[in-house]
Short mmCIF file of C-alpha atoms in Angstrom, two decimals:
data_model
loop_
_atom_site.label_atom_id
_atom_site.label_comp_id
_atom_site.label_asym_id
_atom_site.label_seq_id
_atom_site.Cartn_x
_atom_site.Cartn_y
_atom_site.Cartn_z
CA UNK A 1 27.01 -70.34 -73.41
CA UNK A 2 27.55 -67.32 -75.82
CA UNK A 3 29.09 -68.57 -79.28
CA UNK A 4 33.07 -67.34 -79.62
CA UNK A 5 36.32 -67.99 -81.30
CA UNK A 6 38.47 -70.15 -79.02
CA UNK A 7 42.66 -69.14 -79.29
CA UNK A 8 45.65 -70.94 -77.38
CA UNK A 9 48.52 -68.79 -78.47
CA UNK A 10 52.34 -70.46 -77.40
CA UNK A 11 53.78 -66.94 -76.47
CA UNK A 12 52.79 -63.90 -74.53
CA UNK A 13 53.64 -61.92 -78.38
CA UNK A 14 51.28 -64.33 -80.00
CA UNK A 15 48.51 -63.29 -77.38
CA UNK A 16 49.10 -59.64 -77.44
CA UNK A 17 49.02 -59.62 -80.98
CA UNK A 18 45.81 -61.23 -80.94
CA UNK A 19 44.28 -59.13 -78.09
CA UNK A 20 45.77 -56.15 -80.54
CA UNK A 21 44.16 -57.83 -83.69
CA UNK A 22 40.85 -58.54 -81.98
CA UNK A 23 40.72 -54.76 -79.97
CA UNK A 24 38.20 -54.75 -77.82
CA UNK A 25 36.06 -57.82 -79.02
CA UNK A 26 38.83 -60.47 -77.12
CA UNK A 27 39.10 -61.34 -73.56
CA UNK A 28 41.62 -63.34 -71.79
CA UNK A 29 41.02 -66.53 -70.32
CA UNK A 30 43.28 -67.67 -67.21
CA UNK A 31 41.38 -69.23 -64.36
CA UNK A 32 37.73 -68.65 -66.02
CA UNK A 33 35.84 -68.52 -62.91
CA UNK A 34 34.78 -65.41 -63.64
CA UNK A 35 35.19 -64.69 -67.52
CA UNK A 36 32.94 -68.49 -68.12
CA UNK A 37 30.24 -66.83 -65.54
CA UNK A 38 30.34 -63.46 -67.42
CA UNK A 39 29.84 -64.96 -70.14
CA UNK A 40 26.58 -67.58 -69.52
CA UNK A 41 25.20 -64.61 -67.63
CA UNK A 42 25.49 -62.45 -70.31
CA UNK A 43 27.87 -59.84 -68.53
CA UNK A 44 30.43 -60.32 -70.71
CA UNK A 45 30.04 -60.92 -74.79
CA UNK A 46 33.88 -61.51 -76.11
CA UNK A 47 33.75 -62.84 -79.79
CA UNK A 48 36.92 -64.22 -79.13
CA UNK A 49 38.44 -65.89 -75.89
CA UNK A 50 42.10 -65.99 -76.10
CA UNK A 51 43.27 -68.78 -73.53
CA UNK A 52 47.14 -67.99 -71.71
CA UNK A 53 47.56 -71.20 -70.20
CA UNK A 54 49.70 -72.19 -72.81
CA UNK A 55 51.67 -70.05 -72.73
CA UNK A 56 55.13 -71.47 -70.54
CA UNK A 57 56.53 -70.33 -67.44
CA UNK A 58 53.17 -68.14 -66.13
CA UNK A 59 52.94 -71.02 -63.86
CA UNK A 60 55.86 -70.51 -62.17
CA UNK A 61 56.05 -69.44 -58.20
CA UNK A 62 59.11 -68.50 -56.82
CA UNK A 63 60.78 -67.04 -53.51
CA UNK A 64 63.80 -65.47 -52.00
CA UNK A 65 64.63 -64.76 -49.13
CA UNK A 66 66.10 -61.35 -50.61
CA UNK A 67 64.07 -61.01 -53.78
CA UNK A 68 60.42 -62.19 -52.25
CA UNK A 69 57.92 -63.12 -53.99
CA UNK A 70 57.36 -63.57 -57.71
CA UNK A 71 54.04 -65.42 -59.30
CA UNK A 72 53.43 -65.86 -62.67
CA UNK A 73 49.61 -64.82 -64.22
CA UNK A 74 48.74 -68.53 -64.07
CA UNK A 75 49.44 -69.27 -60.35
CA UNK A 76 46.50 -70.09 -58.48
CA UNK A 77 44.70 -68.89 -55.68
CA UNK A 78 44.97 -72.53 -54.00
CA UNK A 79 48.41 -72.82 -54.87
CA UNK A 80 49.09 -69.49 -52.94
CA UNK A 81 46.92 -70.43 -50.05
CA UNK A 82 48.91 -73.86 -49.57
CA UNK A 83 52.46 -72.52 -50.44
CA UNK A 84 54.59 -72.58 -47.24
CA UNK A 85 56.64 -69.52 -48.26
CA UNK A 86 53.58 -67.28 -48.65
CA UNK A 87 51.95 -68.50 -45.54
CA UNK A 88 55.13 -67.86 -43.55
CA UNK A 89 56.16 -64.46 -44.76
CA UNK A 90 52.79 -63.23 -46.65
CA UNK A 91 49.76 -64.73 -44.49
CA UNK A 92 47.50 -62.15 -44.72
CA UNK A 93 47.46 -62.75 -48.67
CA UNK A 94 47.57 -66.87 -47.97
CA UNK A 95 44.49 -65.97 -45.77
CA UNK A 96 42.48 -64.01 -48.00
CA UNK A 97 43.68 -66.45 -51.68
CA UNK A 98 42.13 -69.29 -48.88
CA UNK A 99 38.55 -67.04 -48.28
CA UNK A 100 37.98 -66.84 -52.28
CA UNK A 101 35.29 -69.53 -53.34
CA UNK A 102 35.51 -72.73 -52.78
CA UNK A 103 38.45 -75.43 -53.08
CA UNK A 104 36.88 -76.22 -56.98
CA UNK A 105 37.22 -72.53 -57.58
CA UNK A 106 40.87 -72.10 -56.12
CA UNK A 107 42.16 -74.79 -57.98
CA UNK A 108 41.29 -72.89 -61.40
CA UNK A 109 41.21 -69.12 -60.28
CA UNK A 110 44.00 -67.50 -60.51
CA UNK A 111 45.49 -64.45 -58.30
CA UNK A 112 45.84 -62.14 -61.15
CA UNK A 113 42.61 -62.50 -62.08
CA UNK A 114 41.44 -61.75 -59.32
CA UNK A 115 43.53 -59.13 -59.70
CA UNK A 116 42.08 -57.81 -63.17
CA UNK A 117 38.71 -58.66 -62.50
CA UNK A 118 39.45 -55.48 -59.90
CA UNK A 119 36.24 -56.21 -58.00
CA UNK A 120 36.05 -53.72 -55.37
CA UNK A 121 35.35 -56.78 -52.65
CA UNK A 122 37.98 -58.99 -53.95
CA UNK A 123 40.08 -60.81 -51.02
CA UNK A 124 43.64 -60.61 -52.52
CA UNK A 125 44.06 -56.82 -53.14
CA UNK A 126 43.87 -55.54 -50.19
CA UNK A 127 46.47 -58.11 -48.84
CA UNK A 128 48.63 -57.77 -51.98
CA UNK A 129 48.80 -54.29 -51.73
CA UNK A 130 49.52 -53.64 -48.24
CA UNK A 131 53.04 -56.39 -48.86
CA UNK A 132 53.48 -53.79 -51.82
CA UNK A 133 52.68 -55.64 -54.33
CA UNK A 134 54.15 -54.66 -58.19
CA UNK A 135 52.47 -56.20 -61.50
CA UNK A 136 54.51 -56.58 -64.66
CA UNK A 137 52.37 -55.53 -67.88
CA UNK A 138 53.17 -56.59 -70.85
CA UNK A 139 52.49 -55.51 -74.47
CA UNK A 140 53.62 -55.57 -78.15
CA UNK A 141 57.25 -54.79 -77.83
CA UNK A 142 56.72 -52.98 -73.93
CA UNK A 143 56.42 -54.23 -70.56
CA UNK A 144 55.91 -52.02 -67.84
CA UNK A 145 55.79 -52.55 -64.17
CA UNK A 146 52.96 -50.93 -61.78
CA UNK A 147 52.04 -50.64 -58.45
CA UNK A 148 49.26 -52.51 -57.83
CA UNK A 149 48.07 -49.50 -55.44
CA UNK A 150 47.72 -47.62 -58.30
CA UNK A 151 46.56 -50.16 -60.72
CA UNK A 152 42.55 -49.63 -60.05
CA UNK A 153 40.36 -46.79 -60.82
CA UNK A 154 37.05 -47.80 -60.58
CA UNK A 155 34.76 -50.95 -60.00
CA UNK A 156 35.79 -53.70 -62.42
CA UNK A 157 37.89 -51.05 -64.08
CA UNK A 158 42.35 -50.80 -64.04
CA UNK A 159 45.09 -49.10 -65.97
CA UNK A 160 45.33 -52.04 -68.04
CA UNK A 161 44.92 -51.12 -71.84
CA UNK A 162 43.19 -53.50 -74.53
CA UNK A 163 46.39 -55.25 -75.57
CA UNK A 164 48.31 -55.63 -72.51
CA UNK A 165 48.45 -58.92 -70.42
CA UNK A 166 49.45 -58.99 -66.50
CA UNK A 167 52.11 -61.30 -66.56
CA UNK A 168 53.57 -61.49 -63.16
CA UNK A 169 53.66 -60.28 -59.65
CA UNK A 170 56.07 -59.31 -57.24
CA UNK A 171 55.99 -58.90 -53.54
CA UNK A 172 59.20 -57.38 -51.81
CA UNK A 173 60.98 -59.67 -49.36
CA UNK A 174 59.39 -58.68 -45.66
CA UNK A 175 62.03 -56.86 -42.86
CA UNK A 176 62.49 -59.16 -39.81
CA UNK A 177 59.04 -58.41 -36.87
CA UNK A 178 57.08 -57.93 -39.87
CA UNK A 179 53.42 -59.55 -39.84
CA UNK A 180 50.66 -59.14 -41.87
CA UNK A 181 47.05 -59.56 -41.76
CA UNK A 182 43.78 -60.46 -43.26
CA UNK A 183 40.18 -60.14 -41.80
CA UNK A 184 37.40 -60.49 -44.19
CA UNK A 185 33.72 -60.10 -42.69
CA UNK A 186 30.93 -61.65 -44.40
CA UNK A 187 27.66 -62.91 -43.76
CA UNK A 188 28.63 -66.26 -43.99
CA UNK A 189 31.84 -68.23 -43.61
CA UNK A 190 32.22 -70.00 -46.83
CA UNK A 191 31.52 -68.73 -50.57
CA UNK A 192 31.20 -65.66 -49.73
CA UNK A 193 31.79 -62.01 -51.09
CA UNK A 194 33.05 -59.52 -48.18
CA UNK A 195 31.45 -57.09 -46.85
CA UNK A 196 33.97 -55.50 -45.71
CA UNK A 197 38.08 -56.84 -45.66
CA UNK A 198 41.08 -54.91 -44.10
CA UNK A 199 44.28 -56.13 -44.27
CA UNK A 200 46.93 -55.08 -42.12
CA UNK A 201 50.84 -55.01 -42.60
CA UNK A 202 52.89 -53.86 -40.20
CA UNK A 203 56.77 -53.52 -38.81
CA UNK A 204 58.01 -53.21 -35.68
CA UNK A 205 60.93 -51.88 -33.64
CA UNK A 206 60.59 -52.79 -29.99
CA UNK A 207 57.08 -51.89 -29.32
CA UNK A 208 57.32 -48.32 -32.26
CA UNK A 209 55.56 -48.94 -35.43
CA UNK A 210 58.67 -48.70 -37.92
CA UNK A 211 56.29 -49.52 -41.08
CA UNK A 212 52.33 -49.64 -41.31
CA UNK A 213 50.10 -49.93 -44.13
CA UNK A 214 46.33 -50.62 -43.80
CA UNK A 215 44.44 -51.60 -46.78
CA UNK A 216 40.41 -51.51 -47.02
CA UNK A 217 38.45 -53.57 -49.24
CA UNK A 218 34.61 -53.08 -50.39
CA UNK A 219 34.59 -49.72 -48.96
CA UNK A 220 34.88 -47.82 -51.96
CA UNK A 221 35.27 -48.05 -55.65
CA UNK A 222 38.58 -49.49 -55.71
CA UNK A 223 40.69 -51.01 -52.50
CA UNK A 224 42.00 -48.10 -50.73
CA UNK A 225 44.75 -47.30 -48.13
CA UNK A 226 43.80 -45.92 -45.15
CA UNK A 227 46.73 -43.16 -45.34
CA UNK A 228 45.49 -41.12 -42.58
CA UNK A 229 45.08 -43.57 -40.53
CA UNK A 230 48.83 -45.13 -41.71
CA UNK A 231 50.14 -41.34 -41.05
CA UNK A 232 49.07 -41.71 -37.06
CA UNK A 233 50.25 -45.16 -36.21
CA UNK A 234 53.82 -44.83 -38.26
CA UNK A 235 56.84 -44.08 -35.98
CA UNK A 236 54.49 -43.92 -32.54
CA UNK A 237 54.87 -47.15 -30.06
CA UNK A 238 51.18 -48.81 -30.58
CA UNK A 239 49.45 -48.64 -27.36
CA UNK A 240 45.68 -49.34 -26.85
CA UNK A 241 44.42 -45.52 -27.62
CA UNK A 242 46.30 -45.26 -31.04
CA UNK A 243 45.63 -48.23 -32.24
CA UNK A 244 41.88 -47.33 -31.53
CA UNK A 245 42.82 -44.06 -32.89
CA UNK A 246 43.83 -45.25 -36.05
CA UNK A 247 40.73 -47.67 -36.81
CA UNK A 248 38.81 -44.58 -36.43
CA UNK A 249 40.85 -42.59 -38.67
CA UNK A 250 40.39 -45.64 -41.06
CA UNK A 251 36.93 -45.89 -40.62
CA UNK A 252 36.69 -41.84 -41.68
CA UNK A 253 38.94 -42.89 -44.89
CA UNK A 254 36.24 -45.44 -45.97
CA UNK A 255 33.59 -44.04 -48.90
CA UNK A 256 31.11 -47.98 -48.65
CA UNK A 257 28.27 -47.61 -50.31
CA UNK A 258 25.03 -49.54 -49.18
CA UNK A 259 24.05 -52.87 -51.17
CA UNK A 260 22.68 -56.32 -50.62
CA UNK A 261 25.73 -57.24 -48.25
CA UNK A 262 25.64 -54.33 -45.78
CA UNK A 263 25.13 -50.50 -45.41
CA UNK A 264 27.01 -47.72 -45.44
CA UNK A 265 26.61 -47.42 -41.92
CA UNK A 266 27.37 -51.04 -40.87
CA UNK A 267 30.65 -50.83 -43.19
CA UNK A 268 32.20 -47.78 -41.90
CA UNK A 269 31.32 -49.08 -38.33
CA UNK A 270 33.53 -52.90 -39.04
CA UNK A 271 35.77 -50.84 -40.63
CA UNK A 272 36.54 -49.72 -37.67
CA UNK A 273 36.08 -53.04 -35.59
CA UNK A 274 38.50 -54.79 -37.99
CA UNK A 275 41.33 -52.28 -38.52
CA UNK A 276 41.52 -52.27 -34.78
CA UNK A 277 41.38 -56.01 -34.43
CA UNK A 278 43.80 -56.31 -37.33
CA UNK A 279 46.59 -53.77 -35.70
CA UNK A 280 46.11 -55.95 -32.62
CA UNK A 281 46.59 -59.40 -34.45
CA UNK A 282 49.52 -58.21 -36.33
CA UNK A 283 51.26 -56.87 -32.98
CA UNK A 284 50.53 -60.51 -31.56
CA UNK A 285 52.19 -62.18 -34.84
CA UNK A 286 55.47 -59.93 -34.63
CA UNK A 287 55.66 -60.75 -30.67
CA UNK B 1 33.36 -75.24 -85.29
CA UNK B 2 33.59 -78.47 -83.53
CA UNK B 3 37.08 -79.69 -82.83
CA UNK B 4 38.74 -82.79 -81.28
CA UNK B 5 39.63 -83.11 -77.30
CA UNK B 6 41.44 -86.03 -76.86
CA UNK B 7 40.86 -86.90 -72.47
CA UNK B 8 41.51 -89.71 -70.52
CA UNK B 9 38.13 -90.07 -68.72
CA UNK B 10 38.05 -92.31 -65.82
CA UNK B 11 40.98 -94.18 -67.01
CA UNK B 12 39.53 -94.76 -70.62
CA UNK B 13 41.00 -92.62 -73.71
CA UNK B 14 38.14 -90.59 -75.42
CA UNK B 15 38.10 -88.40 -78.65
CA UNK B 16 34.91 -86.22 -78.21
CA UNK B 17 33.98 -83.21 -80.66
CA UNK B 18 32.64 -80.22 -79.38
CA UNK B 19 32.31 -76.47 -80.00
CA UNK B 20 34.52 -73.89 -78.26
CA UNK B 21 31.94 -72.42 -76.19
CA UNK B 22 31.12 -75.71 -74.39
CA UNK B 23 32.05 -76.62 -71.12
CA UNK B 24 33.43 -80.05 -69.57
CA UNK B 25 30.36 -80.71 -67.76
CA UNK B 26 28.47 -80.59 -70.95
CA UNK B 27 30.80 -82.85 -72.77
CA UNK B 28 31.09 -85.13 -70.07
CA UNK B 29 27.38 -85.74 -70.23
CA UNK B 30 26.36 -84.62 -73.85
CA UNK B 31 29.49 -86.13 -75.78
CA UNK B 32 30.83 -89.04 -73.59
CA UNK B 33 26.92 -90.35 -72.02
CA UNK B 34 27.89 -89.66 -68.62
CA UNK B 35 25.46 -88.19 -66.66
CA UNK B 36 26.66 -89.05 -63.31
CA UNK B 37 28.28 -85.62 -62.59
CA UNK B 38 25.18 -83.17 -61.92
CA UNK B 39 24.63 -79.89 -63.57
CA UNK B 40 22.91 -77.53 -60.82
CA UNK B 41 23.88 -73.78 -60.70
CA UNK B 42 26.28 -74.19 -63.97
CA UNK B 43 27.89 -70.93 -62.09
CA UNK B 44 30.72 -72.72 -59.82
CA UNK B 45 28.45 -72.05 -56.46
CA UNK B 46 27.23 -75.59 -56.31
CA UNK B 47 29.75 -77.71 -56.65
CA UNK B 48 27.40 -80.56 -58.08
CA UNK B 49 29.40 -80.89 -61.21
CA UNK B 50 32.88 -81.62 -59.11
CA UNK B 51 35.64 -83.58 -60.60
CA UNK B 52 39.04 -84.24 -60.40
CA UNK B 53 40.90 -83.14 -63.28
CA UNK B 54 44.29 -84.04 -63.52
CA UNK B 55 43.76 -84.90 -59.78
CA UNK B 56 42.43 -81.88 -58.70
CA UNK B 57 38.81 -81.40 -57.51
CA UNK B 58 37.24 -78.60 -59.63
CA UNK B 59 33.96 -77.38 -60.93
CA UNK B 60 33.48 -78.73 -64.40
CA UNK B 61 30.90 -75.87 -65.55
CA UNK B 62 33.72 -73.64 -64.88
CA UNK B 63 36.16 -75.61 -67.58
CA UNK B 64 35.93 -75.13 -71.22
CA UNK B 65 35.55 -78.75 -72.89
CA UNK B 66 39.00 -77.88 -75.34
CA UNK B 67 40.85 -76.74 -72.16
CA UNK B 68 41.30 -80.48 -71.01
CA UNK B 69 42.81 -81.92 -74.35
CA UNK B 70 45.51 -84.11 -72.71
CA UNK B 71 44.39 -84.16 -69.92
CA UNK B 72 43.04 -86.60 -67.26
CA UNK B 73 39.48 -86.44 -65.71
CA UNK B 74 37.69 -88.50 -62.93
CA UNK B 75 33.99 -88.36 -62.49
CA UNK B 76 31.66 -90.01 -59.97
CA UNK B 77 31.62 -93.22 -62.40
CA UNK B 78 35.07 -93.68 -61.78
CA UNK B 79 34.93 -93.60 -58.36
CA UNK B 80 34.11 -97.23 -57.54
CA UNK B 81 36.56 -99.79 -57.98
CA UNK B 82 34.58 -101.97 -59.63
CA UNK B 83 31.32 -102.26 -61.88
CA UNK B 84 29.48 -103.96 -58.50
CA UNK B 85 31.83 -102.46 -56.19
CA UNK B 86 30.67 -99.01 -54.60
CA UNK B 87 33.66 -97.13 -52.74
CA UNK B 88 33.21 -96.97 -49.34
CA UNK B 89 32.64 -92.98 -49.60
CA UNK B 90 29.58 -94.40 -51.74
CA UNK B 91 28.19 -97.18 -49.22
CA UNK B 92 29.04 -94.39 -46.32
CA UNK B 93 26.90 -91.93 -48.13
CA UNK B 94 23.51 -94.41 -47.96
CA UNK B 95 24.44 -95.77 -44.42
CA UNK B 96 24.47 -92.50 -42.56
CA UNK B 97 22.03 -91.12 -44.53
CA UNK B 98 24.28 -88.19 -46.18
CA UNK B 99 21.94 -88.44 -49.29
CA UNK B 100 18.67 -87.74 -49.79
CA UNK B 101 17.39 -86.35 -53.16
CA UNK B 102 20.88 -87.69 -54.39
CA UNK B 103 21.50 -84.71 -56.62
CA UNK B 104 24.22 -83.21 -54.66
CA UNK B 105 26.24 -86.73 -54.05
CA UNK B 106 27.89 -87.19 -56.83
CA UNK B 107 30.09 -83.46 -56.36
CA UNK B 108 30.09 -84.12 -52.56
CA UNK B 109 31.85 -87.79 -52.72
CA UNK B 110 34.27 -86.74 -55.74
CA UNK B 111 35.00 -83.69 -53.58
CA UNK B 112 35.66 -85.78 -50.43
CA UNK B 113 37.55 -88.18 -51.97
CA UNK B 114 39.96 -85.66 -53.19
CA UNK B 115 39.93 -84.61 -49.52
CA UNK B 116 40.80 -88.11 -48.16
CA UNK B 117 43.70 -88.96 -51.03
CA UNK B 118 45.44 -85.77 -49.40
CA UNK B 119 44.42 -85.84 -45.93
CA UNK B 120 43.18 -89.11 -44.93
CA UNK B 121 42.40 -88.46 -41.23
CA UNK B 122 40.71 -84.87 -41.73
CA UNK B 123 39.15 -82.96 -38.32
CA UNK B 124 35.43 -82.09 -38.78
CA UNK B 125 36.69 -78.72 -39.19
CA UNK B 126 38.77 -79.89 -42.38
CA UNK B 127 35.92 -81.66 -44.12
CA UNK B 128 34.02 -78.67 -43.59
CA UNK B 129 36.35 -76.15 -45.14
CA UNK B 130 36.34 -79.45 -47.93
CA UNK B 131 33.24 -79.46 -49.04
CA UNK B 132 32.25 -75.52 -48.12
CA UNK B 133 31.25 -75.47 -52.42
CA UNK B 134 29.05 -78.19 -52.31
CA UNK B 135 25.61 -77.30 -51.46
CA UNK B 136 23.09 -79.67 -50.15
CA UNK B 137 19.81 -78.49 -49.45
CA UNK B 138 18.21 -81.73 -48.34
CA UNK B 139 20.73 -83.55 -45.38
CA UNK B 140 21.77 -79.95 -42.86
CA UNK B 141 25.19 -81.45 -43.75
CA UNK B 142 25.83 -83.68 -40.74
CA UNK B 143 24.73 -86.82 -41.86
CA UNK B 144 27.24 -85.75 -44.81
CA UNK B 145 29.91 -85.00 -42.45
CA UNK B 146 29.64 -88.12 -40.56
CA UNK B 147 29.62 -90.10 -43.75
CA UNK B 148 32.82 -88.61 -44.25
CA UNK B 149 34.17 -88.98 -41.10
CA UNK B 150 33.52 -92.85 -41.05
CA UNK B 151 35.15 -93.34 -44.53
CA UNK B 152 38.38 -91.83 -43.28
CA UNK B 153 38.44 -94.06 -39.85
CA UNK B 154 37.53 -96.95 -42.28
CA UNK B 155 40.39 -96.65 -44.42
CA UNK B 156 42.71 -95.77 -41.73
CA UNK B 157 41.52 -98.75 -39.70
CA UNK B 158 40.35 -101.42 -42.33
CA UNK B 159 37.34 -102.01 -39.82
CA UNK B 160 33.84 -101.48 -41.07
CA UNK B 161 32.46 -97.86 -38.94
CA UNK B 162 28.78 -98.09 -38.23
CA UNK B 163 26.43 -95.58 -38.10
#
């Protein structure tokens, strides 16, 4: 591996000072199942690696049945995938935290960095937006909270400046019928990047759509709600023809490129597929 | 600069120097001499360097050596109970023929004995989704499986399971 300076820092204002110190030339280490493969592969060439997993209470995981959700930066994918709140209330995320990697990787990777690795195929985004998901960002004397729909702008690339840390997230407490949804579509089952994932949450009254929101992942440069497609669905009783209305409308939203995985073509086409299937196995869940 | 990790490595307290920029699976074989755990893709695809640290099964490429001061490791040499004594996982591993070159076994029997210690009587299905990062490109897997398999009806049972 590249040569670098090594920091533990005790507090989150130790660690932003030295992200601030270091601007630029620093990256954070949570999980490191990315940042240590950046690195040997040469992606990546931080002089300094500033480790947060000293830093107490990022560990922490903690629900409500009124507040929801709240996960420090530190929490794990496996931890999410096993926690019985999150696979109750929030199993389309406990799905996709359970399709990243393998078990080795899920005990060290973490769902925030996933989250600021913003690859445009990552499993947890799409999931973790469409519960409404909200990160906390902190920095020298700030913290800010964002909505992690509008935390992404471009492959690999967020609204996350030099010296701020993600330190938490939140995910609201979910309405009673609620269900929500992950289908990721690969070429293989296991250790695998998706080709396409949708994720699907949805609310219902009787058989009306009272809340939708469908979420699209490695179909364009960032993770992208299908808006249109939400538009049609929300405040209409689902029956067969919208709900193949709406995967259509979906499938229109989607800008995939072609790449190793699949091409354009075959992407728009399971976007489709999936956004259907995914209406359909929400539906099922709320019943 | 090299500093000091102080790890408890297979039950045995070790100070070990070593640079920042070093991983546990090079310490573990460079610094401490043991070269049971296997260094294939160093990339966390693999899963030939598994061990448990701190109990948990994890790839040690993807560790930094200084992350695990204080902390607790198990490799594949601390997996049999005794210096003549293979685990059963082990003696499973030869009878049904789950190894073959040998270089994935090490990761695959640390990774299903973290399986067993939290679900001793997995499904198929559940030792597949196990060991889904350990790749073996000599056995097709279902010797590996069966091994496995057996281990978990042997403990259960206390009766020897032949192939």
């Amino acid at each position: 591996m590249r040569r670098f300076d090594y920091f533990e820092p005790q507090t989150l204002d130790e660690a932003v000072a030295l992200l601030s110190r270091y601007n630029g030339t620093a990256n954070v280490l949570a999980g490191g199942t990315d940042l240590l493969v950046e690195i040997k592969e040469q992606i990546r060439k931080p002089d300094h690696v500033i480790n947060i997993k000293k830093i107490p209470g990022m560990n922490r995981l903690t629900f409500d049945p009124v507040a929801g959700l709240n996960f420090g930066s530190l929490v794990t994918a496996r931890e999410i995938e096993t926690s019985p709140d999150v696979r109750r209330d929030y199993s389309g995320l406990a799905q996709a935290a359970s399709e990243v990697g393998s078990i080795q990787v899920r005990n060290r990777a973490t769902i925030v960095g996933n989250i600021c690795r913003a690859s445009p195929s990552a499993d947890t985004l799409p999931p973790l937006i469409a519960d409404g998901a909200i990160v906390t960002v902190f920095s020298e004397g700030d913290e800010r909270r964002v909505a992690l729909e509008d935390f992404f702008v471009g492959p690999g690339r967020t609204v996350l400046r030099p010296n701020e840390i993600v330190t938490a997230v939140e995910l609201p407490a979910v309405t009673p019928h609620s269900a929500s949804i992950y289908i990721k579509h690969g070429r293989r089952k296991a250790m695998e990047l998706a080709t396409v994932g949708v994720a699907v949450s949805l609310t219902l009254e009787g058989a009306v759509c009272r809340r939708i929101r469908i979420v699209l992942g490695a179909v364009a440069p960032t993770p992208i709600r299908a808006k249109k497609a939400e538009a049609l669905a929300q405040g209409h009783a689902l029956d067969e023809d919208l709900i193949e209305a709406a995967a259509q409308t979906a499938m229109d939203e989607s800008r995939p490129i072609s790449n190793i995985r699949g091409s354009a073509a075959y992407r728009r086409e399971m976007v489709r597929v999936l956004t259907a299937r995914a209406i359909r196995q929400a539906q099922e869940c709320v019943q | 600069m090299k500093q000091v990790v102080a790890v408890t490595i297979n039950g045995e307290a070790h100070e070990l120097a070593v640079e920042p920029y070093r991983s546990l699976l090079d310490m573990l074989r460079n610094e401490a001499g043991l070269t049971g755990t296997k260094k294939g893709c160093d990339v966390g695809d693999c899963g030939a360097c598994t061990v448990l640290l701190n109990g948990r099964p994890v790839n040690s490429c993807l560790v930094l050596a200084l992350e695990v001061n204080g902390g607790d490791v198990v490799t594949i040499e601390g997996i049999q109970s005794g210096p003549d004594r293979l685990h059963p996982l082990q003696e499973n591993m030869m009878k049904f023929g789950g190894s073959q070159c040998g270089f994935c076994s090490p990761g695959i029997i640390v990774m299903a004995k973290a399986l067993l210690d939290e679900n001793p009587n997995p499904t198929e299905d559940e030792i597949r989704f196990a060991l889904a990062g350990n790749i073996c490109r000599c056995t097709g897997y279902t010797k590996i499986i069966e091994a496995v398999a057996a281990t978990a009806k042997q403990l259960s049972s206390g009766k020897e399971i032949t192939p």
